[in-house]
Coordinates of C-alpha atoms and ligand atoms in Angstrom, one line a residue:
X12 CA -42.2 -64.6 -5.8
X13 CA -42.0 -62.5 -8.9
X14 CA -43.0 -62.4 -12.5
X15 CA -40.5 -63.9 -14.9
X16 CA -40.6 -62.7 -18.5
X17 CA -38.9 -65.6 -20.2
X18 CA -37.2 -65.7 -23.6
X19 CA -38.2 -62.4 -25.0
X20 CA -36.1 -60.0 -27.0
X21 CA -35.4 -56.9 -24.8
X22 CA -35.4 -53.6 -26.7
X23 CA -33.8 -50.6 -25.1
X24 CA -32.7 -47.3 -26.6
X25 CA -29.2 -48.8 -27.0
X26 CA -29.6 -52.5 -27.4
X27 CA -31.6 -55.5 -28.5
X28 CA -30.8 -58.8 -26.8
X29 CA -32.4 -62.0 -25.7
X30 CA -32.8 -62.5 -22.0
X31 CA -35.1 -63.3 -19.1
X32 CA -36.4 -60.5 -17.0
X33 CA -37.5 -60.8 -13.4
X34 CA -39.9 -58.4 -11.8
X35 CA -40.2 -58.3 -8.0
X36 CA -42.8 -56.0 -6.5
X37 CA -42.9 -52.8 -8.6
X38 CA -39.4 -52.9 -10.1
X39 CA -37.1 -54.9 -12.4
X40 CA -35.0 -57.2 -10.2
X41 CA -32.9 -59.1 -12.7
X42 CA -32.0 -59.4 -16.4
X43 CA -30.1 -62.5 -17.2
X44 CA -30.1 -65.6 -19.4
X45 CA -31.8 -68.8 -18.5
X46 CA -33.2 -67.9 -15.1
X47 CA -34.9 -70.9 -13.4
X48 CA -38.6 -70.5 -12.8
X49 CA -38.2 -71.0 -9.0
X50 CA -41.9 -70.5 -8.3
X51 CA -42.2 -67.3 -10.2
X52 CA -45.2 -66.6 -12.4
X53 CA -43.8 -67.2 -15.9
X54 CA -44.8 -65.1 -18.9
X55 CA -43.6 -66.8 -22.1
X56 CA -42.2 -64.1 -24.4
X57 CA -40.9 -66.3 -27.2
X58 CA -41.1 -64.4 -30.4
X59 CA -42.0 -61.2 -28.6
X60 CA -40.2 -58.0 -27.8
X61 CA -40.1 -56.6 -24.3
X62 CA -40.0 -52.8 -24.3
X63 CA -40.3 -50.1 -21.6
X64 CA -43.8 -48.7 -21.2
X65 CA -44.5 -45.8 -23.6
X66 CA -44.3 -42.3 -22.2
X67 CA -46.4 -39.7 -23.9
X68 CA -45.3 -36.3 -22.6
X69 CA -47.9 -34.2 -24.5
X70 CA -51.5 -34.8 -23.7
X71 CA -54.6 -32.8 -22.8
X72 CA -57.1 -34.8 -20.8
X73 CA -60.2 -33.1 -19.6
X74 CA -59.0 -29.7 -21.0
X75 CA -61.4 -26.7 -21.1
X76 CA -60.8 -25.5 -24.6
X77 CA -62.7 -24.2 -27.7
X78 CA -66.0 -23.7 -25.9
X79 CA -66.1 -27.3 -24.5
X80 CA -63.9 -29.8 -22.8
X81 CA -61.6 -32.4 -24.3
X82 CA -63.4 -35.7 -24.0
X83 CA -61.0 -38.2 -22.6
X84 CA -60.4 -37.9 -19.0
X85 CA -57.9 -39.5 -16.5
X86 CA -59.9 -42.7 -16.7
X87 CA -60.8 -43.2 -20.3
X88 CA -57.6 -41.6 -21.6
X89 CA -55.5 -43.7 -19.3
X90 CA -57.2 -47.0 -20.2
X91 CA -56.8 -46.1 -23.9
X92 CA -53.2 -45.2 -23.3
X93 CA -52.4 -48.5 -21.6
X94 CA -54.2 -50.6 -24.3
X95 CA -51.8 -48.9 -26.8
X96 CA -48.7 -49.6 -24.7
X97 CA -48.3 -46.3 -23.0
X98 CA -48.0 -46.5 -19.2
X99 CA -47.2 -42.9 -18.4
X100 CA -48.1 -39.4 -19.7
X101 CA -47.5 -35.8 -18.8
X102 CA -50.6 -33.6 -19.0
X103 CA -50.7 -29.8 -19.1
X104 CA -52.1 -28.0 -16.1
X105 CA -53.4 -24.6 -17.2
X106 CA -52.9 -21.7 -14.8
X107 CA -56.3 -20.0 -14.7
X108 CA -56.2 -16.3 -15.8
X109 CA -56.1 -14.3 -12.6
X110 CA -55.2 -17.4 -10.5
X111 CA -52.0 -19.0 -9.4
X112 CA -50.1 -22.0 -10.6
X113 CA -51.2 -23.8 -7.5
X114 CA -54.8 -23.1 -8.3
X115 CA -54.2 -24.9 -11.6
X116 CA -52.4 -27.8 -9.9
X117 CA -55.3 -28.2 -7.5
X118 CA -57.8 -28.5 -10.3
X119 CA -55.7 -31.0 -12.2
X120 CA -55.0 -33.1 -9.1
X121 CA -58.7 -33.5 -8.7
X122 CA -59.1 -34.6 -12.3
X123 CA -56.3 -37.1 -11.9
X124 CA -57.9 -38.7 -8.8
X125 CA -59.1 -41.7 -10.9
X126 CA -55.8 -42.3 -12.7
X127 CA -55.2 -45.7 -14.1
X128 CA -51.7 -45.3 -15.4
X129 CA -48.9 -43.1 -14.1
X130 CA -48.8 -39.4 -14.9
X131 CA -47.0 -36.1 -14.4
X132 CA -47.8 -32.5 -14.9
X133 CA -46.4 -29.6 -16.9
X134 CA -47.5 -26.2 -15.8
X135 CA -48.8 -23.9 -18.6
X136 CA -48.1 -20.3 -17.7
X137 CA -50.9 -18.0 -19.0
X138 CA -50.8 -15.0 -16.7
X139 CA -47.3 -14.2 -15.3
X140 CA -48.0 -11.4 -12.9
X141 CA -44.9 -10.1 -11.1
X142 CA -45.9 -11.6 -7.7
X143 CA -46.0 -15.1 -9.3
X144 CA -42.3 -15.1 -10.5
X145 CA -41.2 -16.4 -7.1
X146 CA -43.7 -19.3 -7.4
X147 CA -42.0 -20.8 -10.5
X148 CA -39.1 -22.5 -8.6
X149 CA -41.6 -23.7 -5.9
X150 CA -43.1 -26.0 -8.6
X151 CA -39.9 -28.0 -8.5
X152 CA -40.8 -29.1 -4.9
X153 CA -44.1 -30.3 -6.3
X154 CA -42.3 -32.5 -8.9
X155 CA -43.3 -30.2 -11.7
X156 CA -40.1 -29.2 -13.5
X157 CA -41.4 -28.2 -16.9
X158 CA -43.3 -25.0 -17.9
X159 CA -45.3 -24.6 -21.1
X160 CA -46.0 -21.3 -22.9
X161 CA -48.3 -20.8 -25.8
X162 CA -47.1 -18.4 -28.5
X163 CA -50.5 -18.9 -30.1
X164 CA -54.2 -18.8 -29.2
X165 CA -54.4 -15.1 -28.8
X166 CA -56.8 -14.0 -26.0
X167 CA -57.0 -17.5 -24.7
X168 CA -53.6 -19.0 -23.7
X169 CA -51.1 -16.9 -25.6
X170 CA -48.4 -15.1 -23.8
X171 CA -46.2 -12.2 -25.0
X172 CA -42.4 -12.3 -25.6
X173 CA -41.8 -10.5 -22.3
X174 CA -43.5 -13.4 -20.4
X175 CA -41.7 -16.0 -22.4
X176 CA -38.3 -14.4 -21.9
X177 CA -38.8 -13.8 -18.1
X178 CA -40.0 -17.4 -17.7
X179 CA -36.9 -18.7 -19.4
X180 CA -34.6 -16.6 -17.2
X181 CA -36.1 -18.1 -14.0
X182 CA -36.4 -21.6 -15.5
X183 CA -32.7 -21.6 -16.5
X184 CA -31.7 -20.6 -13.0
X185 CA -33.5 -23.7 -11.6
X186 CA -32.8 -26.3 -14.2
X187 CA -36.4 -26.3 -15.4
X188 CA -37.4 -26.8 -19.0
X189 CA -39.6 -24.5 -21.0
X190 CA -41.9 -25.9 -23.6
X191 CA -43.5 -23.8 -26.3
X192 CA -46.3 -24.1 -28.7
X193 CA -44.6 -22.2 -31.5
X194 CA -46.9 -20.3 -33.8
X195 CA -47.2 -16.6 -34.2
X196 CA -50.6 -16.0 -32.6
X197 CA -50.7 -12.3 -33.6
X198 CA -50.3 -13.1 -37.3
X199 CA -52.9 -15.9 -37.1
X200 CA -55.3 -13.5 -35.5
X201 CA -55.0 -11.3 -38.5
X202 CA -55.2 -14.0 -41.1
X203 CA -58.3 -15.8 -39.7
X204 CA -60.9 -12.9 -39.9
X205 CA -59.7 -12.1 -43.4
X206 CA -60.3 -15.7 -44.6
X207 CA -63.7 -15.8 -43.0
X208 CA -64.7 -12.5 -44.5
X209 CA -63.8 -14.0 -47.9
X210 CA -66.2 -16.8 -47.3
X211 CA -63.4 -19.3 -46.6
X212 CA -65.1 -21.0 -43.7
X213 CA -64.5 -24.7 -44.4
X214 CA -62.1 -26.8 -42.1
X215 CA -59.4 -26.8 -44.7
X216 CA -58.9 -23.0 -44.3
X217 CA -57.7 -23.7 -40.7
X218 CA -54.4 -24.6 -42.4
X219 CA -54.4 -21.3 -44.4
X220 CA -54.8 -19.4 -41.2
X221 CA -51.7 -21.0 -39.7
X222 CA -49.2 -21.4 -42.5
X223 CA -45.8 -23.0 -41.9
X224 CA -44.1 -19.6 -41.9
X225 CA -45.7 -18.6 -38.6
X226 CA -44.6 -21.8 -37.0
X227 CA -41.0 -21.3 -38.3
X228 CA -40.9 -17.7 -37.1
X229 CA -42.2 -18.5 -33.6
X230 CA -39.8 -21.5 -33.3
X231 CA -36.9 -19.3 -34.3
X232 CA -38.0 -16.6 -31.7
X233 CA -38.1 -19.2 -28.9
X234 CA -34.8 -20.8 -30.0
X235 CA -33.1 -17.4 -30.0
X236 CA -34.4 -16.6 -26.5
X237 CA -33.3 -20.0 -25.2
X238 CA -29.8 -19.3 -26.6
X239 CA -29.8 -15.9 -24.9
X240 CA -31.0 -17.2 -21.5
X241 CA -29.4 -20.6 -21.5
X242 CA -32.8 -22.1 -20.8
X243 CA -33.6 -25.7 -21.9
X244 CA -36.2 -25.4 -24.6
X245 CA -38.5 -28.1 -25.9
X246 CA -40.6 -27.1 -28.9
X247 CA -43.8 -29.2 -28.9
X248 CA -45.7 -30.6 -31.9
X249 CA -43.3 -29.6 -34.7
X250 CA -44.8 -30.1 -38.1
X251 CA -42.8 -28.6 -41.0
X252 CA -39.6 -27.8 -42.7
X253 CA -39.6 -24.1 -41.5
X254 CA -39.6 -25.0 -37.8
X255 CA -37.2 -27.9 -38.1
X256 CA -34.7 -25.6 -39.8
X257 CA -35.1 -23.0 -37.0
X258 CA -34.5 -25.8 -34.4
X259 CA -31.6 -27.3 -36.3
X260 CA -29.9 -23.9 -36.5
X261 CA -30.2 -23.4 -32.7
X262 CA -28.8 -26.9 -32.1
X263 CA -25.9 -26.2 -34.5
X264 CA -25.1 -23.1 -32.4
X265 CA -25.0 -25.3 -29.3
X266 CA -28.2 -23.9 -27.7
X267 CA -30.0 -26.3 -25.3
X268 CA -33.0 -26.7 -27.6
X269 CA -34.9 -29.9 -28.4
X270 CA -38.0 -30.7 -30.3
X271 CA -40.9 -33.2 -30.6
X272 CA -43.3 -34.1 -33.3
X273 CA -46.5 -36.1 -33.0
X274 CA -47.5 -39.3 -34.7
X275 CA -50.3 -37.6 -36.8
X276 CA -47.8 -35.2 -38.4
X277 CA -46.2 -38.2 -40.2
X278 CA -49.4 -39.3 -41.8
X279 CA -52.3 -36.8 -42.0
X280 CA -52.3 -34.3 -44.8
X281 CA -54.0 -31.0 -45.6
X282 CA -55.2 -32.2 -49.0
X283 CA -56.6 -35.6 -48.2
X284 CA -57.7 -35.3 -44.6
X285 CA -58.3 -31.6 -43.7
X286 CA -59.6 -30.9 -47.2
X287 CA -62.0 -33.9 -47.1
X288 CA -65.5 -33.2 -48.5
X289 CA -68.2 -31.6 -46.3
X290 CA -67.3 -31.2 -42.7
X291 CA -65.2 -34.3 -42.5
X292 CA -62.0 -32.2 -42.4
X293 CA -63.0 -31.0 -38.9
X294 CA -61.8 -34.4 -37.6
X295 CA -58.3 -33.3 -38.4
X296 CA -58.3 -29.7 -37.1
X297 CA -55.4 -29.2 -34.8
X298 CA -52.8 -26.6 -34.3
X299 CA -50.3 -26.3 -35.8
X300 CA -52.2 -27.8 -38.7
X301 CA -51.4 -31.0 -40.5
X302 CA -49.1 -30.4 -43.5
X303 CA -47.9 -32.1 -46.7
X304 CA -46.2 -35.4 -47.6
X305 CA -43.0 -33.3 -48.1
X306 CA -43.2 -32.2 -44.5
X307 CA -43.7 -35.9 -43.4
X308 CA -40.4 -36.7 -45.0
X309 CA -38.7 -33.7 -43.4
X310 CA -39.9 -35.0 -40.0
X311 CA -38.7 -38.5 -40.6
X312 CA -35.3 -37.1 -41.5
X313 CA -35.3 -35.0 -38.4
X314 CA -36.2 -38.1 -36.3
X315 CA -33.4 -40.0 -37.9
X316 CA -30.7 -37.4 -37.6
X317 CA -31.5 -36.6 -34.0
X318 CA -32.9 -33.0 -34.6
X319 CA -36.2 -34.3 -33.1
X320 CA -35.9 -36.2 -29.8
X321 CA -39.4 -37.3 -29.0
X322 CA -42.7 -38.5 -30.7
X323 CA -45.8 -37.7 -28.6
X324 CA -49.5 -37.3 -29.4
X325 CA -50.9 -34.0 -28.2
X326 CA -53.9 -36.1 -27.5
X327 CA -56.9 -33.8 -27.2
X328 CA -60.0 -35.6 -28.2
X329 CA -63.3 -33.9 -29.1
X330 CA -66.5 -35.5 -30.4
X331 CA -66.9 -35.2 -34.1
X332 CA -70.6 -35.5 -33.6
X333 CA -71.1 -33.9 -30.2
X334 CA -73.8 -31.6 -28.9
X335 CA -76.4 -34.3 -28.3
X336 CA -78.9 -33.8 -25.6
X337 CA -80.0 -30.6 -23.9
X338 CA -76.6 -29.1 -23.7
X339 CA -77.7 -25.6 -24.7
X340 CA -80.1 -25.4 -21.7
X341 CA -77.3 -26.8 -19.5
X342 CA -74.8 -24.3 -20.8
X343 CA -77.3 -21.4 -20.2
X344 CA -77.5 -22.4 -16.6
X345 CA -73.7 -22.9 -16.2
X346 CA -72.2 -19.6 -17.6
X347 CA -68.8 -20.7 -16.2
X348 CA -68.8 -23.4 -18.9
X349 CA -67.5 -26.1 -16.7
X350 CA -68.3 -29.0 -19.0
X351 CA -66.8 -31.4 -16.4
X352 CA -70.1 -31.2 -14.5
X353 CA -72.2 -32.1 -17.6
X354 CA -73.0 -35.8 -17.2
X355 CA -72.5 -37.5 -20.5
X356 CA -74.4 -40.6 -21.7
X357 CA -74.5 -41.9 -25.3
X358 CA -77.6 -39.7 -26.0
X359 CA -76.3 -36.7 -24.1
X360 CA -72.9 -35.5 -25.3
X361 CA -71.1 -32.3 -24.6
X362 CA -70.3 -30.2 -27.7
X363 CA -67.5 -31.1 -30.1
X364 CA -66.2 -30.3 -33.5
X365 CA -69.6 -29.3 -34.8
X366 CA -69.3 -26.0 -33.0
X367 CA -67.3 -24.9 -36.0
X368 CA -69.8 -25.7 -38.8
X369 CA -69.7 -22.7 -41.0
X370 CA -66.7 -21.2 -39.2
X371 CA -63.4 -23.2 -39.1
X372 CA -62.1 -20.9 -36.3
X373 CA -64.7 -22.3 -33.9
X374 CA -63.8 -26.0 -34.4
X375 CA -62.2 -27.1 -31.2
X376 CA -58.5 -27.8 -31.9
X377 CA -57.1 -31.2 -31.2
X378 CA -56.9 -34.8 -32.2
X379 CA -57.2 -38.2 -30.5
X380 CA -54.2 -40.5 -30.6
X381 CA -52.9 -41.6 -27.2
X382 CA -53.9 -45.2 -27.9
X383 CA -52.5 -45.3 -31.4
X384 CA -49.1 -43.7 -31.0
X385 CA -47.0 -46.8 -30.4
X386 CA -48.7 -48.9 -33.0
X387 CA -48.7 -46.3 -35.7
X388 CA -45.1 -45.2 -34.8
X389 CA -43.9 -48.8 -35.1
X390 CA -45.8 -49.5 -38.3
X391 CA -44.8 -46.3 -40.1
X392 CA -41.3 -46.1 -38.6
X393 CA -40.0 -49.6 -37.9
X394 CA -41.8 -51.7 -40.4
X395 CA -40.9 -49.3 -43.2
X396 CA -37.2 -49.5 -42.2
X397 CA -37.1 -45.7 -41.4
X398 CA -36.0 -46.3 -37.8
X399 CA -34.7 -49.2 -35.8
X400 CA -36.6 -50.8 -32.9
X401 CA -34.1 -49.2 -30.5
X402 CA -34.7 -45.7 -32.0
X403 CA -38.4 -46.3 -31.7
X404 CA -37.9 -47.0 -28.0
X405 CA -35.7 -44.0 -27.6
X406 CA -38.3 -41.7 -29.2
X407 CA -41.4 -43.1 -27.5
X408 CA -40.1 -44.1 -24.1
X409 CA -36.5 -43.3 -23.1
X410 CA -35.9 -39.7 -24.3
X411 CA -39.2 -38.5 -22.8
X412 CA -38.0 -39.9 -19.4
X413 CA -34.5 -38.4 -19.8
X414 CA -35.6 -35.0 -20.9
X415 CA -38.3 -34.6 -18.3
X416 CA -36.4 -35.8 -15.3
X417 CA -37.6 -39.3 -14.5
X418 CA -34.9 -41.5 -15.9
X419 CA -34.0 -44.3 -15.1
X420 CA -37.0 -44.7 -12.8
X421 CA -39.1 -44.7 -16.0
X422 CA -38.3 -45.2 -19.7
X423 CA -36.0 -48.1 -19.8
X424 CA -35.6 -51.8 -18.9
X425 CA -32.9 -51.9 -16.3
X426 CA -32.4 -53.4 -12.8
X427 CA -34.1 -51.1 -10.3
X428 CA -36.3 -49.3 -12.9
X429 CA -40.0 -49.4 -12.4
X430 CA -41.5 -52.4 -14.1
X431 CA -43.6 -50.6 -16.8
X432 CA -43.3 -53.3 -19.5
X433 CA -44.9 -53.9 -22.8
X434 CA -44.9 -57.3 -24.3
X435 CA -44.9 -56.4 -28.0
X436 CA -45.9 -58.8 -30.7
X437 CA -44.2 -57.6 -33.9
X438 CA -46.4 -59.9 -36.0
X439 CA -49.8 -59.0 -34.5
X440 CA -52.0 -57.4 -37.0
X441 CA -54.6 -54.8 -35.9
X442 CA -57.0 -52.5 -37.7
X443 CA -57.3 -49.0 -36.1
X444 CA -60.9 -48.0 -35.8
X445 CA -63.3 -46.0 -33.7
X446 CA -65.4 -49.2 -33.6
X447 CA -62.7 -51.0 -31.5
X448 CA -60.5 -48.3 -29.9
X449 CA -60.8 -47.5 -26.2
X450 CA -60.6 -43.7 -26.5
X451 CA -63.8 -41.9 -25.6
X452 CA -64.3 -40.3 -29.0
X453 CA -66.5 -41.2 -32.1
X454 CA -63.8 -41.2 -34.7
X455 CA -60.2 -42.4 -35.3
X456 CA -57.8 -40.3 -37.4
X457 CA -56.2 -43.5 -38.7
X458 CA -59.6 -45.2 -39.4
X459 CA -59.0 -48.4 -41.3
X460 CA -55.2 -48.4 -41.1
X461 CA -53.9 -51.9 -40.8
X462 CA -50.9 -52.0 -38.6
X463 CA -48.5 -54.9 -37.9
X464 CA -47.0 -54.8 -34.4
X465 CA -49.1 -54.2 -31.2
X466 CA -49.0 -54.8 -27.5
X467 CA -50.0 -58.2 -26.2
X468 CA -49.6 -57.5 -22.5
X469 CA -48.9 -54.3 -20.6
X470 CA -47.6 -54.1 -17.1
X471 CA -47.7 -51.0 -14.9
X472 CA -45.1 -51.2 -12.1
X473 CA -45.2 -54.9 -12.2
X474 CA -49.0 -55.3 -12.4
X475 CA -50.6 -56.6 -15.6
X476 CA -53.1 -54.0 -16.8
X477 CA -53.6 -55.1 -20.4
X478 CA -54.1 -58.6 -21.8
X479 CA -54.7 -59.3 -25.5
X480 CA -55.1 -55.6 -26.2
X481 CA -57.8 -55.0 -23.6
X482 CA -57.8 -53.4 -20.2
X483 CA -57.8 -55.8 -17.2
X484 CA -56.3 -53.5 -14.6
X485 CA -57.7 -52.1 -11.5
X486 CA -58.8 -48.5 -11.9
X487 CA -57.5 -45.7 -9.7
X488 CA -54.0 -47.2 -9.3
X489 CA -52.2 -44.7 -11.4
X490 CA -49.6 -42.6 -9.5
X491 CA -48.2 -39.1 -9.8
X492 CA -44.5 -39.1 -10.9
X493 CA -42.5 -36.5 -9.0
X494 CA -39.9 -35.3 -11.5
X495 CA -36.5 -33.7 -11.0
X496 CA -35.0 -30.7 -12.7
X497 CA -31.8 -30.6 -14.8
X498 CA -33.1 -33.2 -17.2
X499 CA -31.0 -34.4 -20.1
X500 CA -30.3 -32.1 -23.0
X501 CA -30.4 -34.4 -26.1
Ligands
LIG832 O1 -54.8 -28.5 -31.7 C1 -54.2 -28.7 -30.6 N1 -52.9 -29.0 -30.7 N2 -54.9 -28.8 -29.5 C2 -54.4 -29.0 -28.2 C3 -53.8 -27.7 -27.6 C4 -52.4 -27.5 -28.1 O2 -52.2 -26.6 -28.9 O3 -51.5 -28.3 -27.9
LIG833 ZN1 -50.1 -26.7 -28.8
LIG834 ZN1 -50.9 -29.7 -26.9

């Protein structure tokens, strides 16, 4: 006995067609017209779209960063993801300085013990000591086939060009993919103290410290190295014309280079959001910074013409109004700053964005969005006619699976694929708000945005986990996805 999704319109990256879809166990068993009920549980999908579960390949759950930890963890972040139609994500394991990749993996595996949706790991290389070079290919055996390097955040996560180049050489040999956060961290580290010394301390100056030129320069540098080494490159969270041009140039030269943007970079602006009065702008501090309406249009063009392959979130949520409770005392007794051990209650929060009051450079960088990605992407992209439903699926579900080595197990509706399915109601209206979202954070960057199109039901490997937009699943059932190397170059 299976679950029969009857009379929906299936949307894949290539097609839209009406059919019945049968799930047996954890996988899709049949896609056909007019399938008899035959004792199956029937889900009436008349007027609905059936899409593959969303895959968000750029998230930071429970990340130690900016003097605190990102707030959503592998339970709250997962439930929020599912409620928004995302059934899988890939999180960044951070190699501890002085430690090994496997130390990082151990830490993240513990964090993921309570997973509610499926997940994978990228490995962020922070400290590539010579003895660790041989460990890079060993990650493939662990199902971790993507490496991340930060060209920004000097003295925190940033690596030098030597490390980037050597990593690409090894990655290329083993079919792994290198991801970069492309901003010139050395230049940012010169601009920031100058701005602060001039009294420019408000959140909006975060953008002045990280102008588009330094994103374009770093993107070009990584693209050139990818061309030289033959390494697959994936530039994360691209925001502006300068970096899109650098990527497009590499692609025109035939280099194996790809890019992603994140939903917020289509909508949030320096002037209206980051420059909001008082400290409000801190809600929108992320790196690279949010840009201008002109850049939004550049990104839409890049999404349409295929320069950009994926839309993710870079979900990294911090309280706007954190620091409640006796956290200073707690911090004094925990000099290692492991905020994970700090028990949070509504009256006892870990620090958040307020750490940067009076100094934009101390605002923890990152935005919430894992729950909103599919709804905002659909609303701004499909409802406006900028992209088709199939292109939407390609950007949010299928390309992530192809590039990161898990297709067709994930990312499509096909016989034999895992039954991660979103029953999407294209007419459902929903207002995005911190009052109603499931993310563990006290603000929503799209607050008040009324979207049309939202998930009605969400299935994870054949099990219904969301009904009417709310979580009804069993916690702890999320599974690690072991990925393969030699992913698609799109
Ligand atoms: O501001 C951001 N993007 N925070 C998360 C870490 C990163 O750079 O991706
Ligand atoms: Zn980044
Ligand atoms: Zn990130």
